[in-house]
Short mmCIF file of C-alpha atoms (C1' of nucleotides) in Angstrom, two decimals:
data_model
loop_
_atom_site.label_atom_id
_atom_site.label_comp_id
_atom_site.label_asym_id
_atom_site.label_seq_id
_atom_site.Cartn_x
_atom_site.Cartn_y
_atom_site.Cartn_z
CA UNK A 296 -48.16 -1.34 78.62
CA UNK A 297 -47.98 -2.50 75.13
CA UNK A 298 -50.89 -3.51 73.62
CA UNK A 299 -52.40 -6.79 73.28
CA UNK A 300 -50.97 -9.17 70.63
CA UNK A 301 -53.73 -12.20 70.79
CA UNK A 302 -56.89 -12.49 72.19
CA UNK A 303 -58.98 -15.24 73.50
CA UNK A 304 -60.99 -15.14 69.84
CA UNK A 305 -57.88 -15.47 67.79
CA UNK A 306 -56.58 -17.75 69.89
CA UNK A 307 -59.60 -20.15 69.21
CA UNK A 308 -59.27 -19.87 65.95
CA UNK A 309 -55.67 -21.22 65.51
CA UNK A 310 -57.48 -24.25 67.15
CA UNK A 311 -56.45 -23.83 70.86
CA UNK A 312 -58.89 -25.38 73.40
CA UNK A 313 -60.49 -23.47 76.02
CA UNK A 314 -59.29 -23.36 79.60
CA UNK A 315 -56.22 -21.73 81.89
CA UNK A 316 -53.79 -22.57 78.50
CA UNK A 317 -55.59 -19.33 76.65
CA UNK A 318 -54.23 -17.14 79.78
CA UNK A 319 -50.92 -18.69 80.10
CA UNK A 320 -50.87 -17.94 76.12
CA UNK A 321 -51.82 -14.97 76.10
CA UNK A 322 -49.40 -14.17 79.58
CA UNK A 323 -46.57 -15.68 77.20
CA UNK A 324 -47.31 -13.27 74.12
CA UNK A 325 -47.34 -10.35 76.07
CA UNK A 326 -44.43 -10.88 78.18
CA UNK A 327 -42.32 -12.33 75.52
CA UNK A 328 -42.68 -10.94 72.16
CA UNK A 329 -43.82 -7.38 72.91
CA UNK A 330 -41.49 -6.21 69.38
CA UNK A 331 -42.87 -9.36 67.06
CA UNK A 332 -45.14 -8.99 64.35
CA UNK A 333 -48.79 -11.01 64.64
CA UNK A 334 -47.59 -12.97 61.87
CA UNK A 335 -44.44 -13.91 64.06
CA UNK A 336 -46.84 -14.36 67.07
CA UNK A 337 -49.48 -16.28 65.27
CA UNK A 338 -46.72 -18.80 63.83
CA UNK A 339 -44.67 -19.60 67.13
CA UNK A 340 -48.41 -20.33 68.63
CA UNK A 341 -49.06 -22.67 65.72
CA UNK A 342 -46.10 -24.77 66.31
CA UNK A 343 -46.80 -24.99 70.03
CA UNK A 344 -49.57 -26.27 69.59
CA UNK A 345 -48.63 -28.56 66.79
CA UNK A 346 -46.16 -30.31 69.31
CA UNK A 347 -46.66 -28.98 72.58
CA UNK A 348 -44.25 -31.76 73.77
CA UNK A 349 -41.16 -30.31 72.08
CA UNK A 350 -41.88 -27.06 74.36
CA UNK A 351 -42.19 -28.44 77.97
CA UNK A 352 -38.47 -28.26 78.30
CA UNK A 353 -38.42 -24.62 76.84
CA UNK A 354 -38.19 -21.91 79.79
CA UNK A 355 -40.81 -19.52 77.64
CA UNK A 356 -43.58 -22.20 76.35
CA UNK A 357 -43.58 -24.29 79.71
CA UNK A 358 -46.83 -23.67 81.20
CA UNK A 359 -48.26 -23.18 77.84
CA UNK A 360 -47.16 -26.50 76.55
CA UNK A 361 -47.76 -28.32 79.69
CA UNK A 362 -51.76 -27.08 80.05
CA UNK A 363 -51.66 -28.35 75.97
CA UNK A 364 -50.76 -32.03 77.10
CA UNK A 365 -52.79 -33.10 80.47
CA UNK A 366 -52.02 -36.67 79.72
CA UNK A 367 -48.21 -35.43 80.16
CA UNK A 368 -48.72 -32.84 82.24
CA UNK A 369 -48.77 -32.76 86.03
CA UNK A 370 -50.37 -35.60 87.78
CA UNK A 371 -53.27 -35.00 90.29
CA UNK A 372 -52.31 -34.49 93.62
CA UNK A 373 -54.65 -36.20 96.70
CA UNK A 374 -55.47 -34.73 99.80
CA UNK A 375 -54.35 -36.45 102.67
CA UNK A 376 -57.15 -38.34 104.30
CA UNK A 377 -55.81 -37.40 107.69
CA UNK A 378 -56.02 -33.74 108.06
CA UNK A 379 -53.57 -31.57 110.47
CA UNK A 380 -55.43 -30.52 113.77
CA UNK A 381 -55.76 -26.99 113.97
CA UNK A 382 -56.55 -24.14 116.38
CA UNK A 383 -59.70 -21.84 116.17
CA UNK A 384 -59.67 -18.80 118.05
CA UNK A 385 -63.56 -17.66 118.01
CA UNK A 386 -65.19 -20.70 117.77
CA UNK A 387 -68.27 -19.71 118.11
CA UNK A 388 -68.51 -16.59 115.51
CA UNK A 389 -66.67 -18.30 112.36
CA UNK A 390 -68.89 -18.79 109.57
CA UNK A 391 -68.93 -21.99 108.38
CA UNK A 392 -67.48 -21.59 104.99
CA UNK A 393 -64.45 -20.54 106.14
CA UNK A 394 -63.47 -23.59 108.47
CA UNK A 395 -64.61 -25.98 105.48
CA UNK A 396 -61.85 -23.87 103.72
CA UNK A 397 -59.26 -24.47 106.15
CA UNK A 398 -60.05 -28.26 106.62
CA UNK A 399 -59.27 -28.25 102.43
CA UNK A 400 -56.18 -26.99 103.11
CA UNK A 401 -54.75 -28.60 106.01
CA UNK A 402 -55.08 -31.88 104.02
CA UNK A 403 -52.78 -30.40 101.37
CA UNK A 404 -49.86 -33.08 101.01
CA UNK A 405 -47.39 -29.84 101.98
CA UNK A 406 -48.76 -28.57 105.19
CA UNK A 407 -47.66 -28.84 108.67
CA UNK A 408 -49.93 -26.77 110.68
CA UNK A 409 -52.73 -24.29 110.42
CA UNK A 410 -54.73 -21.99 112.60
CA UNK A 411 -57.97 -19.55 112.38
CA UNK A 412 -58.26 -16.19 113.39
CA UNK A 413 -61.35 -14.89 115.09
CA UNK A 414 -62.31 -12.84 112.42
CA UNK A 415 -62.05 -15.22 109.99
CA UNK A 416 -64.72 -15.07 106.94
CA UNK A 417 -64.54 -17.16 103.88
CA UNK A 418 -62.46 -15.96 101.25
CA UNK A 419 -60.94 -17.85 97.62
CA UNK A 420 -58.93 -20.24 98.49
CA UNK A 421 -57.38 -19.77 102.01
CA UNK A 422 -60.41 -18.29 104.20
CA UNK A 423 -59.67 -14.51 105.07
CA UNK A 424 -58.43 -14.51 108.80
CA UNK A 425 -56.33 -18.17 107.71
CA UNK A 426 -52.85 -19.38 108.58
CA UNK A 427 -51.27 -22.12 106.93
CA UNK A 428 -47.72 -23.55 107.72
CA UNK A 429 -46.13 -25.54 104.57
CA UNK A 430 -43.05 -27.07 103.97
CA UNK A 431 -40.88 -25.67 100.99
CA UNK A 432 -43.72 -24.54 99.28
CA UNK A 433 -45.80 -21.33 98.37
CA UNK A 434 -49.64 -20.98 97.81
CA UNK A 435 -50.17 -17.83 95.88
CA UNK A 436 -53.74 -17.76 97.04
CA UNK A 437 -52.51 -18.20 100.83
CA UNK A 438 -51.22 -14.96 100.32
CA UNK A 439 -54.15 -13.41 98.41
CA UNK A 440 -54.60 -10.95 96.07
CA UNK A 441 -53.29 -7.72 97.53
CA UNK A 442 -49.55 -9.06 98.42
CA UNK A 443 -48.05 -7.01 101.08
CA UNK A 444 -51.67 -5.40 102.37
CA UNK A 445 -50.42 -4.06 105.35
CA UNK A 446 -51.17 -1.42 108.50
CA UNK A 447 -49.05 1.66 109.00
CA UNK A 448 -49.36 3.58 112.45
CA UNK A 449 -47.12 7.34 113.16
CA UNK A 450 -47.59 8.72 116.06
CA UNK A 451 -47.50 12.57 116.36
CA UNK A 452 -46.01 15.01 118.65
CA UNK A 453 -49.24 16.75 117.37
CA UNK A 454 -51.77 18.89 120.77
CA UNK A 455 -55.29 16.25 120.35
CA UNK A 456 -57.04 19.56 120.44
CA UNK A 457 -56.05 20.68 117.21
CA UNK A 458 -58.01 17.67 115.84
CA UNK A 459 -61.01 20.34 116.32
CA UNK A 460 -59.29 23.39 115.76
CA UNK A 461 -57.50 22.16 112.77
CA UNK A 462 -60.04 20.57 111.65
CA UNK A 463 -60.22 22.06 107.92
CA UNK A 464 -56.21 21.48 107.94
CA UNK A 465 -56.05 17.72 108.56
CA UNK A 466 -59.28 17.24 106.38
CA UNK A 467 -57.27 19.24 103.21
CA UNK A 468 -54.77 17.07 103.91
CA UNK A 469 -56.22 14.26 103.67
CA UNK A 470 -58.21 15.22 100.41
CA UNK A 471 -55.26 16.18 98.22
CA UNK A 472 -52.38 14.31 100.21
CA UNK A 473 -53.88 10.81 99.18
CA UNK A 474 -55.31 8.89 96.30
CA UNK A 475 -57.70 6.63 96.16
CA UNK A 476 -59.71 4.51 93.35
CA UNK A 477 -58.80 1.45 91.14
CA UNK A 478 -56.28 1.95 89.10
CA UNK A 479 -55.02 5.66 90.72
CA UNK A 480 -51.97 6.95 89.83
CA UNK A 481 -50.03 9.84 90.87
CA UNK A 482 -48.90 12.68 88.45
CA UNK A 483 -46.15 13.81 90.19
CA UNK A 484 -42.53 11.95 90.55
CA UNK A 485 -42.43 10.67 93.62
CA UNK A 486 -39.88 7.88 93.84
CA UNK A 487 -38.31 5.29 95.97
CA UNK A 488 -35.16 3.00 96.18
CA UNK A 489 -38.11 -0.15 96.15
CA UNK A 490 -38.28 0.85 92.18
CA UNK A 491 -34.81 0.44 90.94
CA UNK A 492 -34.59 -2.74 92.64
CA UNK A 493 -33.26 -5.73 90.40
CA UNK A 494 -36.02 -7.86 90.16
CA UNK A 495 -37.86 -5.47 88.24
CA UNK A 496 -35.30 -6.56 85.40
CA UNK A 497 -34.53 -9.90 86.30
CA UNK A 498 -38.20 -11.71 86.53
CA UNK A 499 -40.17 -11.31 83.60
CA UNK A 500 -43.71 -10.54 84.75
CA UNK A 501 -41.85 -7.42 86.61
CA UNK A 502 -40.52 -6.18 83.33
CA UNK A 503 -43.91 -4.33 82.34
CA UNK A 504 -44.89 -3.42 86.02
CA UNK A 505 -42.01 -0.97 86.88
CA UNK A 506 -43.73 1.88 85.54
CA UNK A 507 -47.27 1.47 86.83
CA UNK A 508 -45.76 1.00 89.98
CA UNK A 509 -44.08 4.16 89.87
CA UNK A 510 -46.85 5.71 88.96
CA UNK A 511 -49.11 4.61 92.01
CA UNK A 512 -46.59 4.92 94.25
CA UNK A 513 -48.20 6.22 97.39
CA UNK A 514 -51.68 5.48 95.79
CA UNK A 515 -54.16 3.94 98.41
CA UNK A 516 -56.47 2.00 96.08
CA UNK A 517 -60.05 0.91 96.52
CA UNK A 518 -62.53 -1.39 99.02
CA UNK A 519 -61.18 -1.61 102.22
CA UNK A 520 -58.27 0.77 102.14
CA UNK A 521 -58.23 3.74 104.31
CA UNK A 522 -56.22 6.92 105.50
CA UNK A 523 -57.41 8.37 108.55
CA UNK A 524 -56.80 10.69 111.21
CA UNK A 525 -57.55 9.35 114.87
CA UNK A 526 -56.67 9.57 118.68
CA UNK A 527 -54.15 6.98 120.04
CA UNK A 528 -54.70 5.95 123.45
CA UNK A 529 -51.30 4.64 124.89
CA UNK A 530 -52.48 2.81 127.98
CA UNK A 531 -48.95 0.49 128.62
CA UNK A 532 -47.05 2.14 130.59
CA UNK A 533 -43.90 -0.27 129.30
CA UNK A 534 -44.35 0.74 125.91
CA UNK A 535 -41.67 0.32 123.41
CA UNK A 536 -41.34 4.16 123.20
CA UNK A 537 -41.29 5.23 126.61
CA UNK A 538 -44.61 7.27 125.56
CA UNK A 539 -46.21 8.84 128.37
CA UNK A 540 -49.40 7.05 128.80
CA UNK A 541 -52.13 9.23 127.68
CA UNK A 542 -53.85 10.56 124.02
CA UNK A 543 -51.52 11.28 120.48
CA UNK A 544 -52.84 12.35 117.21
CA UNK A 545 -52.40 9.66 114.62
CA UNK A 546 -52.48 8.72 111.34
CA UNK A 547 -53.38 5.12 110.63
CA UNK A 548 -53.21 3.64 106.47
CA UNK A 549 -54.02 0.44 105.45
CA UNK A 550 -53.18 -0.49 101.43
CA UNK A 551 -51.25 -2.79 99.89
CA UNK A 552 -49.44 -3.45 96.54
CA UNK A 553 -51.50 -1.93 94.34
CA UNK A 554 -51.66 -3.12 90.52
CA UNK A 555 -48.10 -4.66 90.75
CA UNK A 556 -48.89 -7.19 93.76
CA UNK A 557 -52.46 -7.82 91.31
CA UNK A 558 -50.30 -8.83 88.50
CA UNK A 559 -48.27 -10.85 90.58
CA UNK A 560 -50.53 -12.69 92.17
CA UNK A 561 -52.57 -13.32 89.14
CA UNK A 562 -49.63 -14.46 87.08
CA UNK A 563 -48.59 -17.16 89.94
CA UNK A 564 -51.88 -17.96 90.73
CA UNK A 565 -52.73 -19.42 87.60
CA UNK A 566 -48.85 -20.89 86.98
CA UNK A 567 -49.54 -22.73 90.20
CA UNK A 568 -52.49 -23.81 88.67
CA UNK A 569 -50.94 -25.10 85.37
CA UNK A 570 -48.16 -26.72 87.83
CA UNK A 571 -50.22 -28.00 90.55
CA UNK A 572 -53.20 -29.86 89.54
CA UNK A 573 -55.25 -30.63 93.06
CA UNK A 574 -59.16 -31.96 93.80
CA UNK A 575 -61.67 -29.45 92.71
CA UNK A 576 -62.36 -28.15 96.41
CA UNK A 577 -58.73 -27.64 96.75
CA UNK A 578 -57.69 -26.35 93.57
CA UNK A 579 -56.96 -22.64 94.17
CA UNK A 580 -54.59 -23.76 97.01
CA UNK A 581 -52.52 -24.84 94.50
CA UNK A 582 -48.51 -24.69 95.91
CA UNK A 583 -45.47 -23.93 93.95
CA UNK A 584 -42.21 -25.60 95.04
CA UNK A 585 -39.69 -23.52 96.53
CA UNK A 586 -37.41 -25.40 94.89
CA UNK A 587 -38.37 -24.95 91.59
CA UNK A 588 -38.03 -21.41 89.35
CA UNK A 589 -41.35 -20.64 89.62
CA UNK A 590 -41.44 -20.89 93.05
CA UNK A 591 -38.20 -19.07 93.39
CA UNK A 592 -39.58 -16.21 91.32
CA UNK A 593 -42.61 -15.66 93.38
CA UNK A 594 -40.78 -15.57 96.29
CA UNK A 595 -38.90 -12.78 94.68
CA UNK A 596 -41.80 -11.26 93.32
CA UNK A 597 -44.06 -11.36 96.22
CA UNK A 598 -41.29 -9.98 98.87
CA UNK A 599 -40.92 -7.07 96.35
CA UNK A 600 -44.44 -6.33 96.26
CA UNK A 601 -44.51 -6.19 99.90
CA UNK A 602 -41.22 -4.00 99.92
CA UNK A 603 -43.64 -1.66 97.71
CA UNK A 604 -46.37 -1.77 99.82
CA UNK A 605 -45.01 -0.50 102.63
CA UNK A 606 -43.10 2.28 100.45
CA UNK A 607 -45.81 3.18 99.30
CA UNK A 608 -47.18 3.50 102.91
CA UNK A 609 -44.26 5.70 104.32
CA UNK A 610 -44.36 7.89 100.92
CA UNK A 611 -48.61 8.57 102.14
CA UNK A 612 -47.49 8.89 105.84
CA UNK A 613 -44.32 11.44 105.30
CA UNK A 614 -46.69 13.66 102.85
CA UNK A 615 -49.46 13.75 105.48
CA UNK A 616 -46.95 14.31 108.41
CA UNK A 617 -45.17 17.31 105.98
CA UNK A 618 -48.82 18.65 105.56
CA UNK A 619 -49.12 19.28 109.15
CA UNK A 620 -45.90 20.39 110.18
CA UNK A 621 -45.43 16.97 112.58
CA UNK A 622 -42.80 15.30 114.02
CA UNK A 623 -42.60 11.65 114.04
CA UNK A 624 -42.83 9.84 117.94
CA UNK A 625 -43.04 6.33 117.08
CA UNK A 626 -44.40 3.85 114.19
CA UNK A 627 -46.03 0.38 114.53
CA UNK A 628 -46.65 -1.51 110.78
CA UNK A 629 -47.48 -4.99 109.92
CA UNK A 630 -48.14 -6.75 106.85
CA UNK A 631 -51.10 -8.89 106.72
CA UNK A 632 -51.00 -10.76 103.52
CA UNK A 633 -47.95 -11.96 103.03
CA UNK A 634 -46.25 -15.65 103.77
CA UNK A 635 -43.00 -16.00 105.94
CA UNK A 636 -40.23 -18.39 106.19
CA UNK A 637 -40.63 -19.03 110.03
CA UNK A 638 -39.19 -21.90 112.27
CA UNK A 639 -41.52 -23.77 114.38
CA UNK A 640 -41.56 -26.94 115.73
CA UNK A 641 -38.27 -26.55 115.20
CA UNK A 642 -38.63 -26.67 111.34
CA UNK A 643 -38.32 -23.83 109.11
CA UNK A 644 -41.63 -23.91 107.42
CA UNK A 645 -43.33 -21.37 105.56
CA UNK A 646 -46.17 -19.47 107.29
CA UNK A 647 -49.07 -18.34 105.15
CA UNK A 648 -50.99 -15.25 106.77
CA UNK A 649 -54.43 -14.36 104.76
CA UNK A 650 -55.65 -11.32 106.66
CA UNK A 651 -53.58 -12.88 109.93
CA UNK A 652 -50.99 -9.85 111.76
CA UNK A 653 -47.52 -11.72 112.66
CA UNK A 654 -47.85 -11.99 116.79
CA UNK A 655 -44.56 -13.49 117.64
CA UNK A 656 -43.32 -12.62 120.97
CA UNK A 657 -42.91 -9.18 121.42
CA UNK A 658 -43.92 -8.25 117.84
CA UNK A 659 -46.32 -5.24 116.97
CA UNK A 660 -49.04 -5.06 115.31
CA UNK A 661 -52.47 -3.27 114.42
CA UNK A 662 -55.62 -4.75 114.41
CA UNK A 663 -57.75 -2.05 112.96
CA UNK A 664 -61.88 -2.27 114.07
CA UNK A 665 -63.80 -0.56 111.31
CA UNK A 666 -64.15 3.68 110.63
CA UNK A 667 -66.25 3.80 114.23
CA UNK A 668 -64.94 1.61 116.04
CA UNK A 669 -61.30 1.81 117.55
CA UNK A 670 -58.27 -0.35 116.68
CA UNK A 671 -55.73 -1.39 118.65
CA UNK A 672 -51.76 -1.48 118.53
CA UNK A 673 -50.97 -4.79 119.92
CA UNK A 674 -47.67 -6.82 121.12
CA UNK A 675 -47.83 -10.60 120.11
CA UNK A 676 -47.39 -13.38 122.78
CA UNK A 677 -45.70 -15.62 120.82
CA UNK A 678 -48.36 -18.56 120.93
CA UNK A 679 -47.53 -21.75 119.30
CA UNK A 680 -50.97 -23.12 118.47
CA UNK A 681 -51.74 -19.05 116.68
CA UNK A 682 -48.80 -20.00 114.86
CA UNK A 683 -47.66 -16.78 116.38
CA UNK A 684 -50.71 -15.16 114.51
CA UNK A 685 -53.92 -12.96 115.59
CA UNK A 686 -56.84 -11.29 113.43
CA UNK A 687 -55.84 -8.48 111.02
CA UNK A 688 -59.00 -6.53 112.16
CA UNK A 689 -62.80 -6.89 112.82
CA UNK A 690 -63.68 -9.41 110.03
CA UNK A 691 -66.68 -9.00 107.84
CA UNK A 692 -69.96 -10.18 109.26
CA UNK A 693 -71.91 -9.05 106.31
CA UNK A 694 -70.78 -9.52 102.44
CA UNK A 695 -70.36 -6.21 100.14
CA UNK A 696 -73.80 -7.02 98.88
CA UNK A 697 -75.25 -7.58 101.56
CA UNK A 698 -74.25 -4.57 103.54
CA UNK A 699 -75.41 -2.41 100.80
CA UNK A 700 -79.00 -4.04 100.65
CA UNK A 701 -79.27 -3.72 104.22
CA UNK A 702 -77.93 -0.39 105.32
CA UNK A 703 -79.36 2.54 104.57
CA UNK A 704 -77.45 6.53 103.94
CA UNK A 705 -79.11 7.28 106.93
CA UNK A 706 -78.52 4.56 109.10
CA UNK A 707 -74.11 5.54 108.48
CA UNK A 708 -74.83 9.55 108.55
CA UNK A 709 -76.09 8.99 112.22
CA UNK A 710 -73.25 5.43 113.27
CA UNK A 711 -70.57 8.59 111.78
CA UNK A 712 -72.30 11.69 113.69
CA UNK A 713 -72.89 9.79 117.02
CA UNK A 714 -68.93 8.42 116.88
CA UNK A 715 -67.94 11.82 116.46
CA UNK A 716 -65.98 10.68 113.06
CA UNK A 717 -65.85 12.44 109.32
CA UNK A 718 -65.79 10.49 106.72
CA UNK A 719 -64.51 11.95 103.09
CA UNK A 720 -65.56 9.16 100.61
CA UNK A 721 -65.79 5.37 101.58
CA UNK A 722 -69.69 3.49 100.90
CA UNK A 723 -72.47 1.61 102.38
CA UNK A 724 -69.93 -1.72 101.95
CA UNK A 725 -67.89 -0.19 104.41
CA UNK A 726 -70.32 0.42 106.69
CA UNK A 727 -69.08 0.02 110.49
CA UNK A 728 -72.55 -2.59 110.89
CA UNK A 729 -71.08 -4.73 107.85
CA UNK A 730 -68.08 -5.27 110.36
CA UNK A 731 -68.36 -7.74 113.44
CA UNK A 732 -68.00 -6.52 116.97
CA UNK A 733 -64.11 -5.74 117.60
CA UNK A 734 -64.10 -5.70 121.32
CA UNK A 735 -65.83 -9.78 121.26
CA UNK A 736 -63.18 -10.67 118.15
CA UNK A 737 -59.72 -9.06 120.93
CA UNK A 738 -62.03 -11.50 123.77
CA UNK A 739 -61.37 -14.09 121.48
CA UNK A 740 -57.33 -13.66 121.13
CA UNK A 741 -56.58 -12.49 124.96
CA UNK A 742 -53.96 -15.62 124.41
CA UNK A 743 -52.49 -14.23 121.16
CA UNK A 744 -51.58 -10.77 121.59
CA UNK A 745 -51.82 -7.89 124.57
CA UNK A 746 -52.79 -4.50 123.85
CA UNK A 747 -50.16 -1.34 123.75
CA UNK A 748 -53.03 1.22 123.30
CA UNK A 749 -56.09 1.97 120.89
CA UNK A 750 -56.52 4.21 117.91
CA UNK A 751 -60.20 5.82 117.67
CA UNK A 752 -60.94 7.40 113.97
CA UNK A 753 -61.98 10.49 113.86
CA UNK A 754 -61.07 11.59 110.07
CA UNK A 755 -61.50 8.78 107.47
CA UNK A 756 -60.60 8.97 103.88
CA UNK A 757 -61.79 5.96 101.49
CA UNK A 758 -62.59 5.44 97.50
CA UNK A 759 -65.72 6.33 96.88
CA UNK A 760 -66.08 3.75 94.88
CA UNK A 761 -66.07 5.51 91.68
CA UNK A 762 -63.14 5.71 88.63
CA UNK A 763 -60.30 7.12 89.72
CA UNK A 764 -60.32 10.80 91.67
CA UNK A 765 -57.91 13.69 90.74
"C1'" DA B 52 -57.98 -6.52 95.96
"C1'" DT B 53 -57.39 -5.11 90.70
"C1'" DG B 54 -58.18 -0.10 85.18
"C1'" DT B 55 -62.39 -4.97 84.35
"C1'" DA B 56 -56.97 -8.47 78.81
"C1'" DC B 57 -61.01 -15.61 76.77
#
DNA sequence: ATGTAC
């Protein structure tokens, strides 16, 4: 990317006040005059800020003029006083935090319904493990950071033995078939239709991500993200595939959008902000209109990110699958972060799922456990109060932090060694004991979704945690 | 979650 025209500093000095109008500046400069001088830059900046009102009508200077004049700008929206009921699935494990978070933003003036998963944990904004239904309108931070985060399951035609006998095989594939670590990128050319799609042309903030994104394409990331080999367990006999009950080797991802989703979500985040102005406890669940531009564009933005998600997925998957000579017997994937337009209660509405897997009737999903404990393929039972949602896995029962000041090297060499289950990378953070109990959090959603069959992990591949790995 | 952009 180009480098940086204005800082924060400079900014200052031309006499602009401190607050979200130095990002949306700075946002502006970047995005728009990537070829003009500084003096060119530092001129324009002056005169926006000279009259800030002659700029609110001007598509560039919008959110920088409007965060100039809060007298003009956007009035602040109150809470309703009457919140929507809502469903909680696991009651009795749900940290507090997180249903104060979803009582904020079921009194948003926009939504309709809302529901919490069972492995719900407080998060920014929309608790992790929320759903929120809304009505023509899109919280950027109801979707979360990673846009798109999503499971990917391929089942192989490969013997289970050869998980042992193979073992060297499946582990060099997992070492050099993958990529992990903030900010990874590939240095081959891997490509995909997902990068010569439109929107990379036609929406601004997209302009200066098409290349990053090409370059992580197939890139895992960092914190949560995995790659791992495992044992599926089909147990339904009326599976979808007409498996054979009985035990597959498969190869289970979960990553999302990588730097461009990021970017997205930062860039909308903080528009919605500008846009949006609500009560301090509910201010980053501020909505953008669907009817609007803005909201427009991040509905473009964030259903390409998602698009690149799961190419990115299929690109990790078909490399892996090449690696050992497999052939593909059936694929479940899910997105997890992402917001829907979804009718219910007759209404088209749209459905916010933070770290929620879609469980409409007969829809698939994985609900992963943690790198011990297994995960399960599941087929949603279409529950209205779920808002046809279930978990999107385990749920932290212990923060980053905390896991690593309370679990020692020791205490994961033996969980690993006694669950049979190598792990290349990954940290303390990620710790199986940081994770709550899967098997209570599926007792908790025996309305939402039944299960297909469960994967067990037996090869894990995570970041380490460190820069980037070649 | 993210190459950490005041």
């Amino acid at each position: 990317m180009s480098e940086l025209k204005i800082t924060g500093k400079q900014l200052r000095a031309l006499g602009y006040p401190q607050g979200l109008v130095v990002r949306a500046a700075i946002d502006v400069v970047t995005q728009h005059y990537a070829d003009a001088t500084a003096e060119e830059v530092e001129m324009i900046l002056t005169k926006v800020l000279a009259d800030p009102a002659a700029y609110t009508a001007d598509a560039v200077w919008v959110a920088v003029a409007t965060a100039l004049l809060p007298e003009e700008g956007p009035e602040k929206i109150a809470l309703r006083d009457t919140p929507v009921d809502y469903a909680v699935f696991g009651a009795g494990f749900i940290e507090e935090g997180a249903i104060k978070q979803l009582n904020n933003a079921v009194r948003l003036p926009v939504a309709v319904a809302g529901a919490l998963m069972p492995d719900a944990h407080q998060g920014y904004g929309l608790p992790i493990g929320g759903v929120l239904a809304a009505e023509n309108a899109v919280i950027p931070y109801g979707v979360g950071v990673d846009i798109g985060c999503r499971m990917c399951l391929s089942i192989l035609d490969l013997p289970v033995d050869t998980l042992v006998t193979k073992d060297a095989q499946y582990q060099k594939a997992l070492k050099y078939q993958t990529k992990f670590g903030a900010g990874a990128e590939w240095k081959r050319n891997d490509t995909d239709a997902v990068l010569e799609r439109d929107e990379f042309k036609e929406i601004q903030i997209l302009r200066n991500l098409q290349q990053k994104a090409a370059g992580q394409l197939g890139t895992s990331g960092s914190g949560n993200h995995f790659v791992e080999w495992g044992i599926v367990s089909i147990t339904d006999i009326n599976n979808e595939w007409n498996l054979v009950p009985g035990d597959y080797v498969a190869l289970l991802s979960h990553s999302g959008s990588r730097g461009l989703g990021a970017q997205v979500a930062g860039h909308y985040t903080r528009l919605a902000k500008e846009l949006c102005v609500l009560p301090k406890e509910a201010q980053h669940l501020a909505y953008l209109d669907l009817s609007t531009e803005a909201g427009q564009e991040y509905w473009l933005a964030m259903n390409l990110a998602g698009d690149y998600a799961s190419a990115c997925h299929h690109l990790i998957h078909k490399r892996l699958i090449a690696e050992m000579g497999a052939t593909l017997l059936a694929r479940v994937e899910n997105h997890h972060n992402f917001a829907w337009k979804e009718v219910h209660h007759g209404k088209e509405l749209i459905v916010h799922r933070k770290g929620a897997t879609p469980a409409g009737k007969g829809v698939l999903g994985i609900i992963p456990g943690s790198m011990t404990a297994p995960g399960f393929i599941v087929r949603g039972k279409g529950e209205s109060t779920s808002l046809h949602s279930a978990s999107h896995g385990a749920g932290r029962q212990m923060s980053r932090t905390k896991a690593i000041a309370s679990i020692t090297n020791d205490e994961m060499r033996k969980m690993l060694q006694d669950n049979g289950v190598t792990l290349i990378g990954g940290g303390l953070d990620e710790a199986p004991g940081a994770y709550k109990d899967i098997h209570t959090v599926m007792a908790a959603q025996s309305d939402l979704v039944e299960v297909v069959g469960q994967f067990q992990p037996k090869m894990v591949r995570m970041a380490d945690g460190g820069p980037a790995e070649d």
